[in-house]
Every structure is written in C-alpha cells, then in structure tokens.
Amino acid sequence: MPPSRVSITIVYDLAPGCTIDDVEVGERYHATVNGVVDYGVFVDLSDSLSGLVHESKLDGEYEYGDSLIVQLDEILDNGDLSFSEVQPAEYRTDVVEPGRLVSAGELDGAVGETVHMIGEIIQIRQTTGPTIFQLRDDVGVVPCAGFEEAGVRAYPDIELGDIVRATGTVEQHDGAKQLELTDCQTVPNPSEVRSQLDESLDAVAAPNDIDPLVDWPELETILTDLEGVAKTLRRAVLDGRPIRIRHHADGDGMCASVPLQLALERFIEQRYETPDATQYLLRRLPSKAPFYEMEDVTRDLNHALSDRDRHGQKLPLFLMLDNGSTEEDTPAYRTLNEYDIPIVVVDHHHPDPEAVESLVTDHVNPYLHGEDYRVTTGMMSVELARMIDPSLTDDVRHVPAVAGRCDRSRADAMDAYLSLAESAGYDERDIENIGEALDYAAFWLRYDDGSGFVNDVLDVGCSDEDRHSDLVEFLAERAERDRERQLDVTLPHTEYEQLDNGAHLYRVDVERHAHRFTYPAPGKTTGAVHDTKVTDHDGDPVITIGYGPDFAVLRSDGVRLDIPEMVSALADEQPEAGVSGGGHLVVGSIKFVSGRRERVLDALVEKMADAAIDEQLRSTLL
C-alpha cells in the first residue's frame, strides 16, 4: 500500500516585492523583528509589509533582527496588520513571489502581470512540451502551463483534485489567456477552500429562469425536473467532467441533442479559457436502437478510460436523450456504474422506473408525471437547452414543432408550436421537410453524429440560410423518392384483416418484401405503409405490423394498444420466446426468437383485437 499522506503546515516566505495582495488572513509567514516596544514587537514580512505582534500573542522575547513565525490574524480597515506568534512542530517553507490574487474572470486585465490563482486542479495533461494543468476557481477554468523540460511532468506532486495556489505570468496563448507557472503548491487549508468553491460553483451552476416557449400545462409539470438536469449539466462543465450525449438517431433524438450541444458549447466557451475545451468536454453520440446497447457502452467506456489515461481528465457524465428509460438499458447502466459514471436520462418512451432509477442520477420522463409520449424529448430538451443558455432561444423556436412532427405527437400544444415556428419563418411544409430530411440524414450517417451537417439541416447554429434550404429540399426529395420506391414493392405484399374491435389490421414481411440496406429501414417502411392505409381508411382505426424473422415494428392510429404492457404480457405468457421491446401507446417494436415468430405474432394480434378504440389517438395526417 502507498504511504498515507500527512498534512503539514506551510509557512510562506515572502519575496521583498510582495504586497498586501500576496497575504491572506489565517496563513503563516516568516517574519523579522524591526522594532521592540512595551506592548509587543513590530515585524517585517517583506519590504512593504509590516505589522504588530501584541505582547499577549508573543511566546518569547525578541530583539531587533530576530526571526520568528507569525500568523496573520487581521487586516484592519486602515490597512494595518495584526499578527500572533506560532511555533509549528513541523512545517514546510514555500517562497511567495510578488503578484496579486486574481480570479479566472480577471485575466483580461492581468496580461503580462505576475499573479496568483487559487483553485482545484481538474485536469492534468502532459504534452511533448509543458504540462498543462486546468485550474478551476469559483468563476471559470484556466490552463496553467508548467515546464520542467520537454515532455517531463512538471510539479509531479500535484494531483488531480488538489486545491492549489498557482503563481505565474498571464500570457496570451492560441488566442486565449494562460498562466505560465513559476510555482504551484497545495494550499494548507484545502477543505475550507473546497467548501467555498463548492458554494460558489453551485450558484454559478444554477439554471436560468425561463418562460416556456408555449403555454402548455402538460410540459410545465416537468420543468422542475428539467431544472435539476440543467444544474447537473452546468455543474459537470464547471467540474471538468466531460459530457457524452447518447441520443436516438432519429428526428426527435436530433431535435433533442443538437440544441443541447449548442447550449453546452456556449456555456463551456464562457467558462473555459482553453479554446479547444469543447472538443474534449463534449461529444454527441447517436444510437441506432432506442435503448443503450452493450455494443455502444463498451465502445463508450473504452474511449472514456483511454481519455482519462491519455489526457488526464475525469470520467464522463452520460446524458441519454430519447432513450434510456427501459429495462433494456440496465445492463449498460450497470457497466457504467462499476466506474461510478453518472447517468442522466431525458426520455419520453414508456419507462421502467423500478429497473432504471436506482442506476441513474436524474430521470425525466412525462410518464412519471401522468403524461405520455406526446411530450416529446425534443420539446423537453429545447427548454432544457434554454435553461443552460437562454441566448439560443431565437435559434430554436422551430425545433419543438419539428420534434413533434418527427414523432407524430398528438399533443394539444402542436398547433401552438407550429404557430411559433411560423412566426420564426417556417411554415408547416418547412417543418415536415426538415423532419423528413433529418430522418433521411440519420439513416445514412448511421453511427456518425454528423456535426455541422445536421446543424445545417435542422437550422440550429447554421450560418447560411441558403445552404439550409437547399439541403432540406434535396434530402426531403430523396427521402420521398426512396420511400415511394419502397412502397411500390411492399404494398402489393401487405396482408389485410379486420379485427373484432373494428380496427383494420395490415401485416407485411419487411424482411422479404422490401429493399434491404437502403432508406427507409424496416421501421420507417412500416410507418410509410401505415400512413398510406390511414389515408385510405379516412379516419377509421388502423394497425400495421411490419415484421422480420425475429422482430416486429408496430404502428397504430385510433387504437389504444399500450404496446409496453402487451410486450410485458407476451414475455410472461411465452417465456420460451424471449420477448422484449417497448415503445408508446401507438408505436413500438418487439423482439423474439425466430422459431417462435408465428406464435408471438398470433398472440399479439389477439391482444390488438381486444384493444379499445380511441378517437383521441387518430393520426395528424387526417
């Protein structure tokens, strides 16, 4: 076992040029007697710093020129200093060069000056030249460069998480301020400084107070939960903890993740002097499945451990968007929990709170407030992004409408969101096309986040309106063309029956009767068939099942299917079929072993025939 670290008293030896800016009440200093009077002795700490040690606070007798150790007890209103003698049994002497104490917010006025900063080391990165320490104080994060020799670790005793006093010269480096270190030492009272830092940073991390974009009571019940997530994310940035955004790779997932990415980027830029801080602190990661797959988590964990070892940074926080609420996510969560990695979930799929809530830090879901999927993740995340950075409001007024259209939300607020989008310059056709273009782009991007390109399509952070319009028009046209080609080969093989509850049921084997490895994928192909049949039946209840060897995709209009409940019942009734899946009341997916496909689908259709007809769940296509 390594030897335990023993706290040792630090006594500061001030350089001749040090001033009152270089001392702190409660710290200990080497002093020299410069005068003896009846009521005590006067001592010098530097050429310009002197004060009195009253006889009641002296342990010995001293003459002119004697040395002693004193503690600074008080700085009086008139600038006089009051000391008491101390005699530590063990101590370490640290030399203090002149320089004023500054915060991260005061560096603009200190370029070229020698200064001190006090804060926590939140990253240590060894380059081929200097060692770069990221120092966080109560307002921001500043890079501090220490140089021993090329590629050699400077200040090897300084560790991640230490509270230090860093001394150096403020210089411009790569367009930002950097502290060129001449000294870096741990402070003698780290717990006190840490407590002060935590209090200040909690205040900085507090979310901005915003009014929702539209008046919608169903959303307002969730805002308090979103405020908690906003504070968690802002505090993670301030703590130097990377954030990895895992989102479902579809239109709603992109509408959720892109505004949040932009908000967090702006917050990082406000608080970090390092120009490339967003590159190592923030990453957006699409997930093809609507849950966190083991393939994804093992890849993510491998990168996180590598970044920790190579770049000296903390393990990340994972933000799950438009996924993460179900039991299918728990194996991945348990893997992350082995490394104490925090997980935050914002989702609108039907949740399994008993399965996930003990594994996550925050869980926001409309179902937990008596609402449902109609409050989409994109709608919630736009408000969350505005809590982090309200200045992006004008950039995202159209995004909730796009999110709602992508996920076919039947919320009462959709009209209000469409009106809001129209006031921002996007008519209903524009909203439809943006959603179509996003889904088309997501299919071809696969596991790539498409940063920049996706922003241009969604028109969030896009600097060229013509490019946005041209991209959306092109991608939406391609999506429509490919969808029509798919329908040409799929519709002739779609089987029909009418269920006992009056619903029209359509079934199609999308594995055998649809083009593979092209747009649209089986889920979207099922949706396209369903939309066609909904239009054909002019408002009657319609259910569509698109299936393959070991999966089925379900869509419904006008029928209360409660797909998560059906999946749970099938899993209990047919344990040998390996049934899993989930979704919403009207859209979902199910998996099973291929040898039991017919039994599972037949049982599923029986449950659909017993489902209630619900006019409120009719399609927005009508």
XYZ file of C-alpha atoms in Angstrom:
622
model
C 0.000 0.000 0.000
C 1.255 3.554 -0.653
C 2.224 5.574 2.416
C -0.512 7.791 3.823
C -0.225 11.497 3.099
C 0.311 13.564 6.259
C -0.907 17.154 6.287
C 1.993 19.501 7.029
C 1.937 23.174 7.958
C 3.104 25.579 5.254
C 4.962 28.734 6.261
C 5.283 31.304 3.499
C 8.470 33.263 2.929
C 7.529 36.447 1.095
C 9.858 37.858 -1.544
C 10.921 41.506 -0.943
C 8.490 42.868 -3.530
C 5.360 41.205 -2.089
C 2.442 43.451 -1.088
C -0.798 43.087 0.843
C -2.270 41.354 -2.221
C 0.075 38.423 -1.537
C -1.079 37.625 2.022
C -4.219 36.022 3.449
C -5.725 36.051 6.923
C -5.063 32.738 8.676
C -1.848 31.921 6.809
C 1.607 31.650 8.476
C 4.677 33.670 7.457
C 8.373 34.032 8.208
C 8.920 37.429 9.832
C 11.827 39.590 11.010
C 11.662 41.917 14.058
C 12.148 45.547 13.064
C 11.215 47.193 16.372
C 10.595 46.390 20.045
C 8.056 48.347 22.155
C 6.471 47.899 25.587
C 3.310 46.346 24.103
C 4.929 43.943 21.639
C 7.155 43.788 18.571
C 6.842 45.081 15.030
C 7.775 42.629 12.289
C 8.524 42.783 8.560
C 7.246 40.181 6.089
C 8.635 41.972 3.016
C 9.908 45.411 2.033
C 6.388 46.880 2.190
C 4.565 44.587 4.627
C 4.856 45.220 8.385
C 2.644 44.762 11.414
C 2.385 44.296 15.157
C 2.585 41.149 17.269
C 0.955 42.227 20.561
C 2.708 41.129 23.771
C -0.338 38.975 24.611
C 0.302 36.990 21.444
C 4.052 36.526 21.875
C 5.536 33.294 23.220
C 9.123 34.548 23.647
C 11.288 37.638 23.972
C 12.821 39.129 20.854
C 15.303 41.798 19.813
C 15.773 43.774 16.637
C 16.720 41.458 13.728
C 15.404 38.251 15.302
C 13.327 35.826 13.206
C 10.035 34.196 14.143
C 6.958 32.623 12.577
C 3.690 34.556 12.728
C 0.078 34.041 11.717
C -1.835 36.885 10.098
C -4.880 37.381 12.332
C -6.461 40.515 10.891
C -6.157 43.204 8.249
C -7.577 46.339 9.841
C -9.679 48.879 7.984
C -6.727 51.286 7.891
C -4.512 48.604 6.319
C -2.533 47.750 9.470
C -1.713 44.082 10.011
C -2.166 42.205 13.290
C -0.178 39.011 13.942
C 0.256 36.304 16.563
C 3.354 34.152 17.096
C 3.079 30.459 16.185
C 5.584 27.662 16.676
C 4.640 24.712 14.439
C 6.402 21.456 15.293
C 6.795 20.598 11.592
C 6.422 22.848 8.628
C 7.394 23.411 5.029
C 8.576 26.752 3.712
C 7.108 27.964 0.420
C 8.534 31.051 -1.208
C 5.930 33.534 -2.464
C 6.860 35.844 -5.314
C 5.039 39.148 -5.716
C 1.738 39.135 -7.577
C -1.883 39.881 -6.880
C -4.532 37.238 -6.298
C -6.890 37.082 -9.299
C -9.857 35.003 -10.443
C -10.492 33.448 -13.846
C -12.728 36.390 -14.668
C -9.962 38.956 -14.127
C -7.321 37.669 -16.546
C -8.120 40.149 -19.325
C -6.739 42.940 -17.163
C -3.693 40.994 -15.999
C -1.864 40.044 -19.226
C 1.882 40.357 -18.635
C 1.480 40.504 -14.841
C 2.650 38.041 -12.218
C -0.408 36.814 -10.344
C -1.654 34.086 -8.017
C -4.710 31.915 -8.506
C -6.307 29.534 -6.004
C -8.483 26.661 -7.144
C -8.850 22.950 -7.901
C -6.865 21.020 -10.497
C -9.477 19.310 -12.702
C -7.229 18.050 -15.499
C -3.523 17.304 -15.923
C -2.318 16.751 -19.474
C 1.278 16.051 -20.380
C 2.262 17.368 -23.797
C 5.528 16.915 -25.682
C 6.481 20.258 -24.160
C 4.892 21.620 -20.959
C 2.483 20.028 -18.505
C -0.936 21.680 -18.784
C -2.938 21.933 -15.566
C -6.560 23.040 -15.839
C -7.274 25.092 -12.710
C -10.867 25.807 -11.734
C -11.744 28.612 -9.359
C -15.174 29.953 -8.403
C -15.917 31.546 -11.798
C -14.097 29.627 -14.520
C -11.296 27.347 -15.708
C -7.811 28.491 -16.725
C -4.959 26.499 -18.326
C -1.704 26.701 -16.364
C 1.488 25.644 -18.148
C 4.356 24.223 -16.095
C 7.672 23.399 -17.738
C 10.399 21.170 -16.333
C 11.829 20.028 -19.649
C 10.251 18.830 -22.884
C 7.788 16.025 -22.200
C 8.668 15.791 -18.488
C 5.954 16.152 -15.864
C 6.168 19.480 -14.058
C 5.193 19.664 -10.373
C 4.877 15.866 -10.036
C 3.459 16.142 -6.511
C 0.341 17.937 -7.783
C -2.525 15.503 -8.354
C -5.979 15.652 -9.955
C -8.396 17.171 -7.420
C -5.760 19.052 -5.405
C -6.521 22.572 -4.183
C -3.514 24.675 -5.163
C -2.079 28.147 -5.190
C -0.672 28.706 -8.675
C 1.762 31.546 -9.321
C 2.861 32.759 -12.714
C 2.618 35.280 -15.510
C -0.571 35.745 -17.530
C 0.197 35.320 -21.232
C -1.769 35.140 -24.478
C -1.592 31.654 -25.997
C -3.531 30.494 -29.081
C -5.895 33.452 -28.728
C -6.642 32.835 -25.035
C -5.136 33.563 -21.644
C -2.828 31.067 -19.974
C -0.892 31.166 -16.705
C 2.797 30.419 -17.267
C 3.684 28.842 -13.926
C 6.625 29.774 -11.753
C 5.239 27.907 -8.753
C 2.340 25.588 -7.932
C 1.741 24.250 -4.421
C -1.134 22.716 -2.497
C -2.771 25.104 -0.027
C -2.606 24.402 3.714
C -6.403 24.590 4.204
C -7.859 22.614 1.267
C -11.157 21.632 2.916
C -12.015 25.250 3.666
C -11.168 26.369 0.123
C -13.062 23.418 -1.375
C -16.144 24.274 0.669
C -16.016 27.885 -0.553
C -15.546 26.720 -4.147
C -18.492 24.327 -3.956
C -20.771 27.044 -2.622
C -19.749 29.482 -5.343
C -19.954 26.898 -8.130
C -23.399 25.751 -7.037
C -24.565 29.325 -7.510
C -22.931 29.536 -10.961
C -24.440 26.150 -11.952
C -27.998 27.229 -11.095
C -30.169 27.150 -14.265
C -31.500 30.290 -15.865
C -35.101 31.180 -15.094
C -37.044 30.983 -18.365
C -40.651 31.086 -19.516
C -41.648 28.073 -21.669
C -41.920 28.766 -25.391
C -45.643 27.947 -25.357
C -48.350 27.838 -22.707
C -48.718 24.098 -22.109
C -49.625 22.760 -18.629
C -48.538 19.208 -19.541
C -44.975 20.439 -20.092
C -44.879 22.794 -17.116
C -45.284 19.867 -14.702
C -41.907 18.575 -15.956
C -39.966 21.860 -15.802
C -38.763 21.390 -12.220
C -37.159 18.069 -13.190
C -35.540 19.736 -16.201
C -34.145 22.492 -13.958
C -32.427 19.798 -11.895
C -30.860 18.331 -15.047
C -29.746 21.794 -16.224
C -27.926 22.321 -12.919
C -26.349 18.855 -13.111
C -25.031 19.548 -16.626
C -23.750 23.052 -15.856
C -22.014 21.762 -12.725
C -20.421 18.912 -14.712
C -18.909 21.507 -17.064
C -17.580 23.531 -14.127
C -16.164 20.369 -12.531
C -14.264 19.498 -15.701
C -16.310 16.353 -16.227
C -16.818 15.509 -19.928
C -20.407 15.080 -21.118
C -21.302 12.389 -23.628
C -24.743 12.853 -25.224
C -26.216 9.495 -26.268
C -29.352 10.096 -28.354
C -31.670 8.028 -30.508
C -30.598 8.523 -34.127
C -33.926 9.808 -35.417
C -35.614 13.166 -35.897
C -36.769 13.620 -32.299
C -33.390 12.490 -30.965
C -31.608 15.049 -33.122
C -34.065 17.792 -32.160
C -33.233 16.958 -28.545
C -29.454 16.682 -28.833
C -28.451 19.453 -31.242
C -29.861 22.408 -29.204
C -28.349 20.926 -26.034
C -24.997 20.505 -27.733
C -25.088 24.152 -28.812
C -26.124 25.363 -25.331
C -23.373 23.386 -23.613
C -20.773 24.534 -26.147
C -21.645 28.151 -25.387
C -21.515 27.561 -21.634
C -18.107 25.871 -21.936
C -16.793 28.760 -24.031
C -17.976 31.223 -21.365
C -16.216 29.382 -18.528
C -13.046 27.957 -20.103
C -10.017 29.888 -21.360
C -8.835 26.870 -23.372
C -10.047 27.361 -26.971
C -10.485 23.634 -27.679
C -12.235 22.790 -24.393
C -15.468 21.806 -26.168
C -13.590 19.174 -28.184
C -12.638 17.117 -25.141
C -15.535 18.021 -22.851
C -18.486 17.423 -25.172
C -19.406 14.727 -27.676
C -22.694 13.755 -29.334
C -23.140 10.024 -29.983
C -26.131 8.667 -31.982
C -27.655 5.286 -31.057
C -29.453 3.308 -33.746
C -31.522 1.406 -31.167
C -33.997 3.238 -28.884
C -32.040 1.917 -25.887
C -28.413 1.814 -24.730
C -26.895 -1.285 -26.305
C -23.951 -3.183 -24.824
C -22.076 -2.606 -28.081
C -22.395 1.141 -27.515
C -21.488 1.156 -23.826
C -18.365 -0.966 -24.284
C -17.189 1.373 -27.031
C -18.011 4.445 -24.911
C -16.311 3.061 -21.821
C -13.171 2.157 -23.753
C -12.901 5.728 -25.084
C -13.596 7.217 -21.634
C -10.869 5.176 -19.929
C -8.449 5.992 -22.732
C -9.196 9.735 -22.442
C -8.657 9.555 -18.687
C -5.277 7.894 -19.087
C -4.056 9.890 -22.094
C -5.441 13.333 -21.313
C -5.720 13.289 -17.511
C -9.431 14.083 -17.485
C -12.295 12.780 -15.375
C -14.599 10.002 -16.463
C -17.640 11.460 -18.244
C -21.277 12.013 -17.415
C -23.653 10.284 -19.859
C -26.762 12.173 -20.951
C -29.318 9.836 -22.513
C -31.810 11.558 -24.837
C -34.872 9.936 -26.422
C -33.740 6.610 -24.952
C -32.577 5.221 -21.622
C -35.840 4.658 -19.685
C -36.350 0.916 -20.023
C -35.093 -2.329 -18.555
C -33.209 -2.935 -21.809
C -30.878 -0.091 -20.792
C -29.940 -1.571 -17.422
C -27.076 -3.906 -18.490
C -25.267 -0.897 -19.975
C -26.034 1.187 -16.889
C -24.664 -1.470 -14.563
C -21.467 -1.484 -16.612
C -21.059 2.286 -16.201
C -21.938 2.069 -12.506
C -18.879 -0.127 -11.950
C -16.845 3.008 -12.686
C -19.126 5.427 -10.771
C -20.034 7.173 -14.019
C -23.146 9.379 -13.575
C -26.100 8.886 -15.934
C -28.863 11.416 -16.689
C -31.950 10.431 -18.696
C -34.416 12.652 -20.576
C -36.812 10.432 -22.490
C -40.474 10.029 -23.459
C -40.632 6.278 -24.095
C -42.729 4.279 -21.655
C -40.365 3.859 -18.667
C -39.458 1.050 -16.284
C -38.690 3.281 -13.269
C -38.165 0.368 -10.891
C -35.478 -1.002 -13.206
C -33.559 2.183 -14.025
C -33.975 4.771 -11.280
C -31.525 3.202 -8.829
C -28.891 3.306 -11.591
C -29.269 6.921 -12.769
C -28.661 10.352 -11.250
C -31.652 12.097 -12.871
C -34.604 10.673 -14.807
C -37.021 12.992 -16.600
C -39.968 11.380 -18.354
C -43.531 12.638 -18.950
C -44.957 9.270 -17.884
C -43.581 9.905 -14.385
C -45.898 12.951 -14.226
C -49.026 11.274 -15.548
C -48.354 12.465 -19.116
C -47.269 10.394 -22.119
C -45.224 10.234 -25.327
C -46.965 13.296 -26.792
C -44.498 15.400 -24.797
C -41.520 14.519 -26.991
C -37.899 14.509 -25.896
C -37.125 17.280 -28.385
C -39.785 19.516 -26.832
C -38.368 18.956 -23.339
C -34.747 19.314 -24.423
C -35.300 22.672 -26.118
C -36.485 24.055 -22.770
C -33.534 22.344 -21.062
C -31.116 23.944 -23.540
C -32.650 27.369 -22.875
C -32.168 26.861 -19.116
C -28.467 26.331 -19.814
C -28.149 29.240 -22.272
C -31.224 31.430 -22.902
C -29.417 33.314 -25.687
C -30.109 30.488 -28.154
C -33.900 30.947 -27.896
C -34.225 32.632 -31.294
C -32.265 29.762 -32.885
C -34.606 27.013 -31.642
C -38.175 28.366 -31.825
C -38.983 25.982 -34.677
C -37.349 22.881 -33.180
C -40.221 21.653 -30.912
C -42.548 21.634 -33.929
C -40.021 19.559 -35.901
C -39.660 17.159 -32.954
C -43.431 16.791 -32.670
C -43.846 16.120 -36.368
C -40.988 13.578 -36.399
C -42.584 11.588 -33.562
C -46.182 12.164 -34.716
C -47.092 13.873 -31.452
C -50.822 14.401 -30.986
C -50.295 16.944 -28.223
C -52.737 19.817 -27.897
C -49.687 22.108 -27.983
C -48.720 21.138 -31.552
C -50.788 23.976 -33.011
C -49.029 26.424 -30.680
C -45.609 25.037 -31.645
C -46.462 25.269 -35.360
C -47.567 28.890 -34.877
C -44.326 29.620 -33.032
C -42.343 28.085 -35.887
C -44.314 30.116 -38.439
C -43.522 33.323 -36.551
C -39.846 32.347 -36.860
C -40.180 31.885 -40.630
C -41.002 28.177 -41.011
C -44.389 27.163 -42.375
C -45.904 23.721 -41.812
C -44.446 22.369 -45.045
C -40.983 23.553 -43.962
C -41.385 21.712 -40.669
C -42.420 18.496 -42.441
C -39.466 18.739 -44.835
C -36.924 19.382 -42.077
C -38.171 16.319 -40.194
C -38.037 14.213 -43.356
C -34.516 15.447 -44.132
C -33.329 14.688 -40.592
C -34.593 11.117 -40.730
C -33.011 10.614 -44.147
C -29.682 12.023 -42.959
C -29.790 9.873 -39.804
C -30.165 6.712 -41.867
C -27.025 7.390 -43.912
C -24.985 8.788 -41.025
C -25.529 5.572 -39.057
C -23.164 5.895 -36.050
C -21.708 9.248 -37.116
C -23.004 12.348 -35.317
C -22.874 14.446 -38.493
C -21.856 17.554 -36.544
C -22.197 20.677 -38.665
C -24.144 18.890 -41.373
C -27.036 18.017 -39.024
C -26.957 21.574 -37.613
C -27.387 22.920 -41.144
C -30.312 20.599 -41.841
C -32.077 21.439 -38.570
C -31.087 25.123 -38.925
C -29.629 25.396 -35.430
C -26.319 27.234 -35.411
C -26.408 27.353 -39.224
C -24.711 30.425 -40.684
C -26.026 30.048 -44.249
C -29.816 30.089 -44.776
C -29.500 29.233 -48.452
C -27.464 26.145 -47.615
C -30.095 25.066 -45.067
C -32.921 25.480 -47.569
C -31.076 23.701 -50.373
C -30.048 20.792 -48.129
C -33.560 20.283 -46.761
C -35.134 20.433 -50.201
C -32.625 17.955 -51.637
C -32.753 15.471 -48.733
C -36.545 15.613 -48.391
C -36.970 14.944 -52.123
C -34.566 11.995 -51.939
C -36.401 10.630 -48.906
C -39.759 10.861 -50.688
C -38.352 9.199 -53.799
C -36.845 6.302 -51.829
C -39.992 5.887 -49.739
C -42.171 5.652 -52.863
C -39.805 3.065 -54.371
C -40.073 1.039 -51.175
C -43.878 1.264 -51.152
C -44.028 0.085 -54.775
C -42.540 -3.264 -53.760
C -44.026 -3.535 -50.275
C -47.711 -2.611 -50.625
C -48.554 -5.484 -53.039
C -47.443 -7.964 -50.347
C -49.292 -6.329 -47.453
C -51.941 -8.625 -45.920
C -55.246 -7.339 -44.520
C -57.823 -8.415 -41.973
C -60.419 -6.651 -39.874
C -60.245 -7.271 -36.132
C -63.174 -7.915 -33.798
C -62.886 -4.379 -32.357
C -63.357 -2.904 -35.855
C -59.711 -1.955 -36.427
C -58.147 -2.551 -39.832
C -55.002 -4.670 -39.435
C -52.231 -4.776 -42.049
C -49.250 -7.117 -41.915
C -46.161 -7.166 -44.129
C -42.918 -9.149 -44.050
C -40.453 -6.271 -44.460
C -37.533 -8.675 -44.488
C -38.772 -10.441 -47.634
C -40.841 -7.768 -49.385
C -38.791 -4.585 -49.033
C -35.426 -3.388 -50.302
C -32.753 -4.025 -47.678
C -29.844 -1.788 -46.622
C -31.449 1.317 -48.084
C -33.822 4.038 -46.951
C -36.329 3.599 -45.444
C -35.279 0.972 -42.875
C -37.862 -1.622 -41.663
C -39.302 0.693 -39.018
C -39.749 3.600 -41.410
C -41.035 1.269 -44.122
C -43.718 0.034 -41.725
C -44.567 3.653 -40.942
C -44.871 4.503 -44.635
C -47.230 1.544 -45.236
C -49.225 2.566 -42.184
C -49.575 6.192 -43.312
C -50.849 5.019 -46.686
C -53.501 2.815 -45.095
C -54.564 5.502 -42.618
C -55.214 7.819 -45.560
C -57.075 5.068 -47.422
C -59.449 4.447 -44.487
C -60.202 8.135 -43.916
C -60.176 8.145 -40.113
C -61.056 4.539 -39.265
C -58.773 2.805 -36.728
C -55.718 1.218 -38.379
C -52.916 -1.030 -37.067
C -49.838 -2.010 -39.083
C -47.280 -4.711 -38.254
C -44.015 -4.863 -40.178
C -42.095 -7.994 -39.240
C -38.949 -9.957 -39.947
C -37.503 -13.249 -38.716
C -37.104 -12.103 -35.084
C -38.682 -8.646 -34.824
C -41.868 -6.708 -35.408
C -42.496 -2.966 -35.703
C -45.934 -1.757 -34.628
C -47.906 1.345 -35.621
C -51.453 2.272 -34.648
C -53.984 5.049 -35.189
C -57.225 5.276 -33.288
C -56.451 2.173 -31.168
C -55.131 2.227 -27.582
C -52.592 -0.576 -27.860
C -50.404 0.156 -24.821
C -47.502 -1.599 -26.507
C -45.231 -1.771 -23.404
C -47.977 -3.582 -21.496
C -48.554 -6.011 -24.387
C -44.821 -6.784 -24.594
C -44.684 -7.448 -20.859
C -47.698 -9.773 -21.042
C -46.250 -11.706 -24.005
C -42.943 -12.138 -22.164
C -44.815 -13.676 -19.209
C -47.059 -15.876 -21.359
C -44.317 -17.165 -23.660
C -41.051 -17.276 -21.677
C -39.522 -19.595 -24.286
C -39.965 -16.903 -26.995
C -37.508 -14.410 -25.481
C -39.889 -11.486 -25.968
C -38.584 -7.964 -25.309
C -39.243 -4.465 -26.576
C -41.330 -1.430 -25.823
C -42.445 1.958 -27.105
C -45.536 4.136 -26.647
C -49.288 3.645 -26.802
C -49.324 3.773 -30.591
C -45.804 2.973 -31.804
C -43.260 0.415 -30.680
C -41.156 -2.599 -31.507
C -40.787 -6.145 -30.258
C -38.088 -8.820 -30.487
C -38.356 -12.583 -30.118
C -36.558 -15.756 -31.140
C -37.215 -16.580 -34.786
C -38.520 -20.094 -34.100
C -41.477 -18.634 -32.146
C -42.367 -15.838 -34.550
C -45.778 -17.151 -35.622
C -46.921 -17.865 -32.051
C -45.801 -14.423 -30.849
C -47.433 -12.557 -33.737
C -50.695 -14.508 -33.404
C -50.838 -13.756 -29.678
C -50.030 -10.128 -30.382
C -52.903 -9.856 -32.889
C -55.302 -11.381 -30.329
C -54.371 -8.646 -27.858
C -54.805 -5.990 -30.545
C -58.301 -7.296 -31.283
C -59.209 -6.672 -27.631
C -57.732 -3.164 -27.522
C -60.009 -0.164 -27.067
C -60.799 2.168 -29.951
C -59.715 5.698 -29.010
C -60.591 8.627 -31.279
C -58.042 10.843 -29.482
C -55.243 8.707 -30.937
C -56.170 9.430 -34.551
C -53.384 10.438 -36.902
C -52.282 14.023 -37.524
C -52.236 13.072 -41.206
C -56.016 13.436 -41.395
